[in-house]
Coordinates of C-alpha atoms in Angstrom, one line a residue:
X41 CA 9.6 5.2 50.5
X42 CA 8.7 2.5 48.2
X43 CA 8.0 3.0 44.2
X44 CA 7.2 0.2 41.7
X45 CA 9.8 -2.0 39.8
X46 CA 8.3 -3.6 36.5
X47 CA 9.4 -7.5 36.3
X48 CA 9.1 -9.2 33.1
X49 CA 9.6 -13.1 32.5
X50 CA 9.7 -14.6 28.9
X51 CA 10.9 -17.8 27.6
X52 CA 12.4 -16.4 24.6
X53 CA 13.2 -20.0 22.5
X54 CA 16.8 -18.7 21.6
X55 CA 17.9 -15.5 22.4
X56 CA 19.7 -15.2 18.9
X57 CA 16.5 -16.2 17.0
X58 CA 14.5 -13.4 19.3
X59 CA 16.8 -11.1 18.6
X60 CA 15.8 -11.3 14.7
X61 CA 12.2 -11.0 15.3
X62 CA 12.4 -7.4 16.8
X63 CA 13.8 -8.3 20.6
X64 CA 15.9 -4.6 20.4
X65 CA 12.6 -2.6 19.5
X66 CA 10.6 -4.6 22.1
X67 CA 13.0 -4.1 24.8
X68 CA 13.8 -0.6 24.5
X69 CA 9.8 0.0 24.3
X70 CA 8.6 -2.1 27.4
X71 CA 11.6 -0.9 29.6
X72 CA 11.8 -3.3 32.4
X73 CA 13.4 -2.8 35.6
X74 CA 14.0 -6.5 35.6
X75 CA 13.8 -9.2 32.9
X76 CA 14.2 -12.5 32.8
X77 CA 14.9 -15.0 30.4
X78 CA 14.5 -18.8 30.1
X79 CA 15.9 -21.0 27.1
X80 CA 17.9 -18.4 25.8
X81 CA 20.0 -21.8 24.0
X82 CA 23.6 -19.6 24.2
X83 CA 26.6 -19.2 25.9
X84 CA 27.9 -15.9 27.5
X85 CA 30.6 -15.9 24.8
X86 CA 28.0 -15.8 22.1
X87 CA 26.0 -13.5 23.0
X88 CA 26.3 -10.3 20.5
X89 CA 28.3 -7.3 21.6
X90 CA 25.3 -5.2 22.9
X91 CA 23.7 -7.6 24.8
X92 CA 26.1 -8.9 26.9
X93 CA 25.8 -5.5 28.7
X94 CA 23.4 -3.5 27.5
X95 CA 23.2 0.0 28.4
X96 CA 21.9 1.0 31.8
X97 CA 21.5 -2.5 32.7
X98 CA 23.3 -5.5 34.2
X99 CA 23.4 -8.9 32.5
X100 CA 23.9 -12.3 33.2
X101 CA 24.3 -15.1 31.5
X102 CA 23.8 -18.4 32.6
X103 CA 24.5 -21.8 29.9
X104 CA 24.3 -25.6 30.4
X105 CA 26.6 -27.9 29.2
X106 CA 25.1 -28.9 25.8
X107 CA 25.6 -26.2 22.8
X108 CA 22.0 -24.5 22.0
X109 CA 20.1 -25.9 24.8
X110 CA 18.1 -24.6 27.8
X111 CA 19.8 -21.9 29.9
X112 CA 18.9 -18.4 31.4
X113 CA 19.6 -14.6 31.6
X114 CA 18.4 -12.0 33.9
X115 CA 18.9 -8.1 32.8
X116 CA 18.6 -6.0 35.6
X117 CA 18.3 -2.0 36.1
X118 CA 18.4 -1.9 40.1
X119 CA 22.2 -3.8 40.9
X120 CA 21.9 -6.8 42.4
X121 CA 24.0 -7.7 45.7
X122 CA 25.0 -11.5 44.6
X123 CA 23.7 -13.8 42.0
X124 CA 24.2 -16.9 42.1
X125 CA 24.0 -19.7 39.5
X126 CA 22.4 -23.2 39.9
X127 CA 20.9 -25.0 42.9
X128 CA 23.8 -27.1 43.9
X129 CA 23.1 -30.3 42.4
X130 CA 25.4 -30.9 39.7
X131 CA 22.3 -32.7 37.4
X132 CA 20.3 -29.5 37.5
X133 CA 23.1 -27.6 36.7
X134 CA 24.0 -28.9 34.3
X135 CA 21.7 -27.7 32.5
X136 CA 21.9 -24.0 33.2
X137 CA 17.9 -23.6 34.8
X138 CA 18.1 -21.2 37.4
X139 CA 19.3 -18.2 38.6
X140 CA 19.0 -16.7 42.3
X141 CA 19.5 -12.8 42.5
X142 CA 19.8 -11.1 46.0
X143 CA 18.4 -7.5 45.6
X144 CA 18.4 -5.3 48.9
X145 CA 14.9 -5.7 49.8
X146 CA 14.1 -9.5 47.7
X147 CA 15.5 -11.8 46.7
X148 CA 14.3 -13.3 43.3
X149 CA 14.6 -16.9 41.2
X150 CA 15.1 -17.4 37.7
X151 CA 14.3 -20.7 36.3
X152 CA 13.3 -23.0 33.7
X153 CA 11.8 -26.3 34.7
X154 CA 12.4 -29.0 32.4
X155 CA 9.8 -30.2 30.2
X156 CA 9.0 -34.2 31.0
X157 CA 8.8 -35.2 27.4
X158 CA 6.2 -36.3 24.9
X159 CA 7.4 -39.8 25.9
X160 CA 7.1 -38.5 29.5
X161 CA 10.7 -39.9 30.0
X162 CA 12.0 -36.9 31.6
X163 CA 8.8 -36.4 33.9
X164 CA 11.2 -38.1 36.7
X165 CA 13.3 -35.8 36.3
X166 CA 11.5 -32.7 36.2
X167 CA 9.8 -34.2 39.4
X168 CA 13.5 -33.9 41.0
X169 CA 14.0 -30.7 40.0
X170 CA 10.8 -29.5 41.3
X171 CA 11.2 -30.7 44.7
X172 CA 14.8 -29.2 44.7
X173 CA 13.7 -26.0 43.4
X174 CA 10.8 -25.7 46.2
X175 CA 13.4 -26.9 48.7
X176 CA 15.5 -24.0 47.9
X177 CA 12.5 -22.1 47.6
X178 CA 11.7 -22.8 51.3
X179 CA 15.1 -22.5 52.4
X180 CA 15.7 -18.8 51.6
X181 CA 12.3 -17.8 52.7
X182 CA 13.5 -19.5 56.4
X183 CA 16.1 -16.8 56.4
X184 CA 13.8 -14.5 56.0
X185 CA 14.0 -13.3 52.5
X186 CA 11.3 -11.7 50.5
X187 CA 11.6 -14.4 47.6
X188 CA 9.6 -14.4 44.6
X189 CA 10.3 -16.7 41.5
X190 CA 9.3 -16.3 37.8
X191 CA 9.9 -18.9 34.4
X192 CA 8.3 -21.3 32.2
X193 CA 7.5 -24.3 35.0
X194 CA 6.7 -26.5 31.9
X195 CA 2.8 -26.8 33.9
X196 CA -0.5 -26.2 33.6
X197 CA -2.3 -26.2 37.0
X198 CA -5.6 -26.1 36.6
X199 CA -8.3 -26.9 33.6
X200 CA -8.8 -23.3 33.1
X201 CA -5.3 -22.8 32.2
X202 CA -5.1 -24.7 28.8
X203 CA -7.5 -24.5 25.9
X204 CA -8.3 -28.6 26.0
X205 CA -7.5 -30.6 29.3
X206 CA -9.4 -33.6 28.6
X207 CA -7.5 -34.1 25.8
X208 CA -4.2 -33.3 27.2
X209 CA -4.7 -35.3 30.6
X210 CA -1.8 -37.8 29.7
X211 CA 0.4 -35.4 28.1
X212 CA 3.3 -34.2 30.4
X213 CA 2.3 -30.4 31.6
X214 CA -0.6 -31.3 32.5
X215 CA -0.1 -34.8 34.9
X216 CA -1.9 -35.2 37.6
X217 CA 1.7 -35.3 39.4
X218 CA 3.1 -32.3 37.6
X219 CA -0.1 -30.4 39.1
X220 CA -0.1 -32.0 42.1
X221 CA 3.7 -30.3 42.6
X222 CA 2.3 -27.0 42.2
X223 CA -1.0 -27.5 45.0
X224 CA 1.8 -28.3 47.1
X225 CA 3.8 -25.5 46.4
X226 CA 0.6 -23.1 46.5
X227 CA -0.3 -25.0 49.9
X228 CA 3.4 -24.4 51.2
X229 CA 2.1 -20.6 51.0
X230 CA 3.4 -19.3 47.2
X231 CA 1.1 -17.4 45.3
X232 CA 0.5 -17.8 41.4
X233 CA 0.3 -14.0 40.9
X234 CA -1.9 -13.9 38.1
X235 CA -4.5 -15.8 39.3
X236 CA -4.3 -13.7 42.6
X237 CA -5.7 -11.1 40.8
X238 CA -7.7 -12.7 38.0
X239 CA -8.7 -16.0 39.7
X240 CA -11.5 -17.1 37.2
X241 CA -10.3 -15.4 34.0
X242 CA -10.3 -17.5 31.0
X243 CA -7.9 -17.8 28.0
X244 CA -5.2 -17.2 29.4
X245 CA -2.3 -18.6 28.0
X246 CA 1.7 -17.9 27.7
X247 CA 2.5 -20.6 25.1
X248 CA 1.0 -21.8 21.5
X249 CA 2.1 -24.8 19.5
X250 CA 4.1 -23.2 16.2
X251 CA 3.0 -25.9 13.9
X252 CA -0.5 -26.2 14.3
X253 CA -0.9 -22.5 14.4
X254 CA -2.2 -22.7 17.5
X255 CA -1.5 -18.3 18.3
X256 CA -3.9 -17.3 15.8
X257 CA -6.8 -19.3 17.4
X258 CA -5.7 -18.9 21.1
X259 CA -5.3 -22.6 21.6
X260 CA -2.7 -22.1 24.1
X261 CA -1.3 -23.6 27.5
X262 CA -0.2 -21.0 30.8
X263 CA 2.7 -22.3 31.8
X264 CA 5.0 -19.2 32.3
X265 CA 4.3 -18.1 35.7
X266 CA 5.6 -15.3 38.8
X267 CA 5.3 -16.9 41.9
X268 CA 5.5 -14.8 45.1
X269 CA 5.6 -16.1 48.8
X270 CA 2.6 -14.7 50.7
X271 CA 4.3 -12.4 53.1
X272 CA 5.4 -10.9 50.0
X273 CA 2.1 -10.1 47.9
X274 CA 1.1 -6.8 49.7
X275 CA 4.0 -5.5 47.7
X276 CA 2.3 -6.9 44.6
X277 CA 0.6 -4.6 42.9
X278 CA -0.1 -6.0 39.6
X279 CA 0.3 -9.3 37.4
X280 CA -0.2 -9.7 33.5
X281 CA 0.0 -11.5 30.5
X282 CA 1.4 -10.1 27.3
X283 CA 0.2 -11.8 24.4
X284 CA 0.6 -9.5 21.7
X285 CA 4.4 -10.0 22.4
X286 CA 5.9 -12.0 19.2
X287 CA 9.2 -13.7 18.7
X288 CA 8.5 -16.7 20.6
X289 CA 6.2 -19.8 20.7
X290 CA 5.6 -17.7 24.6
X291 CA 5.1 -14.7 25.6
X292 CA 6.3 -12.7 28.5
X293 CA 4.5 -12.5 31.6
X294 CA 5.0 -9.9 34.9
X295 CA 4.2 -8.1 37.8
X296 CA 5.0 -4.9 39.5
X297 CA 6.4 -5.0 43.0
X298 CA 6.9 -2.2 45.2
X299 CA 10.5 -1.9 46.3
X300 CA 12.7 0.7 47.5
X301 CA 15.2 0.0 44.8
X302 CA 12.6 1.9 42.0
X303 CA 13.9 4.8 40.9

């Protein structure tokens, strides 16, 4: 008998910064069963006392090599069988962007895609990654794993999922190559949750430019995503946004998935 898990993705832009903008209170209120975090810019070592295990859950921590950049964390209620860190190219790794966790019944990926640049000198990059990350993607699926995967892919896909796209057509997250990744990845049989369920919902967005004060006018980009493979959206029962969520220049975004690990 299956009940629901609550999965919740954020890019928190330094877990130690989040932490001083009322992360504990948050946390404790929303109660995931699964949260992930992307650019939590700290080491294992650093994180404080209460969050490198917090009570009731499991954590992991996953850093690059350069101090106060990129990495990821997943905190997890249900136990996971394995997690394992990377996707075996040392480049990627680097850099501390994704996370695979083997659950008995899924199996679910953590990552944070890099962002190309303003000078779009890192879009060759991020291309890389993308390719490696869908290879991956493709891979576990073959085994026949129920795979989902959730972060900040550092894209938006369509027009309707940033306030101006004219205006932004030459910026990286929103290239027409960067967008073309994802109709491949949606034509490879992935689902963009969110858009599963609310497929011409407008102003939508998971991340807001600090300096202009973009939040308070809702000038925002979606670029924070859950992705499930098709075979396993009938276990989907739910995707959202949660922009009231502060701390962040994102907010978190989630689904609910039935799985026989809900208690």
């Amino acid at each position: 008998m299956r009940g629901e898990l609550t999965l919740l993705s954020w890019n928190v832009n330094g877990f130690r910064a989040v932490l001083r903008k009322g992360f504990d209170e948050w946390f404790a209120a929303a109660a995931p069963d699964i949260l992930c975090l992307q650019e939590t810019r700290v080491e294992a070592r650093q994180v404080p006392a209460g969050w490198q295990q917090p009570p009731g859950y499991r954590a992991f921590w996953y850093s690059g090599r350069r101090r106060g950049y990129s990495g990821t964390a997943l905190l997890t209620r249900p136990e996971p069988e394995e997690v394992q860190f990377g996707l075996g190219i040392p480049e990627f790794d680097a850099e501390g962007r994704t996370m695979i966790a083997h659950y008995a019944d899924f199996t679910l990926i953590n990552a944070y895609f890099p962002n190309g640049g303003r000078d779009r000198a890192r879009v060759p990059f991020k291309l890389a990654f993308c390719e490696a990350f869908l290879a991956l993607c493709e891979r576990l699926r073959a085994e026949g794993r129920a795979v989902l995967f959730c972060g900040d892919l550092n894209t938006a896909h369509r027009a309707i999922d940033l306030t101006h796209p004219k205006a932004n057509e030459h910026a990286s997250g929103f290239l027409p190559e960067e967008r073309a990744w994802i109709d491949r990845l949606i034509a490879a049989g992935w689902v963009d949750t969110f858009r599963h369920f609310y497929p011409d919902l407008r102003d939508q967005y998971t991340w807001w430019s600090v300096p202009t004060g973009a939040r308070s006018r809702n000038v925002g980009w979606r670029i924070d995503y859950v992705f499930a493979a098709a075979e396993v959206m009938p276990r989907v029962t739910a995707a959202f946004i949660l922009p009231e969520v502060m701390g962040s220049d994102h907010c978190p975004v989630g689904i609910r998935l039935q799985s026989r690990l809900a208690v």
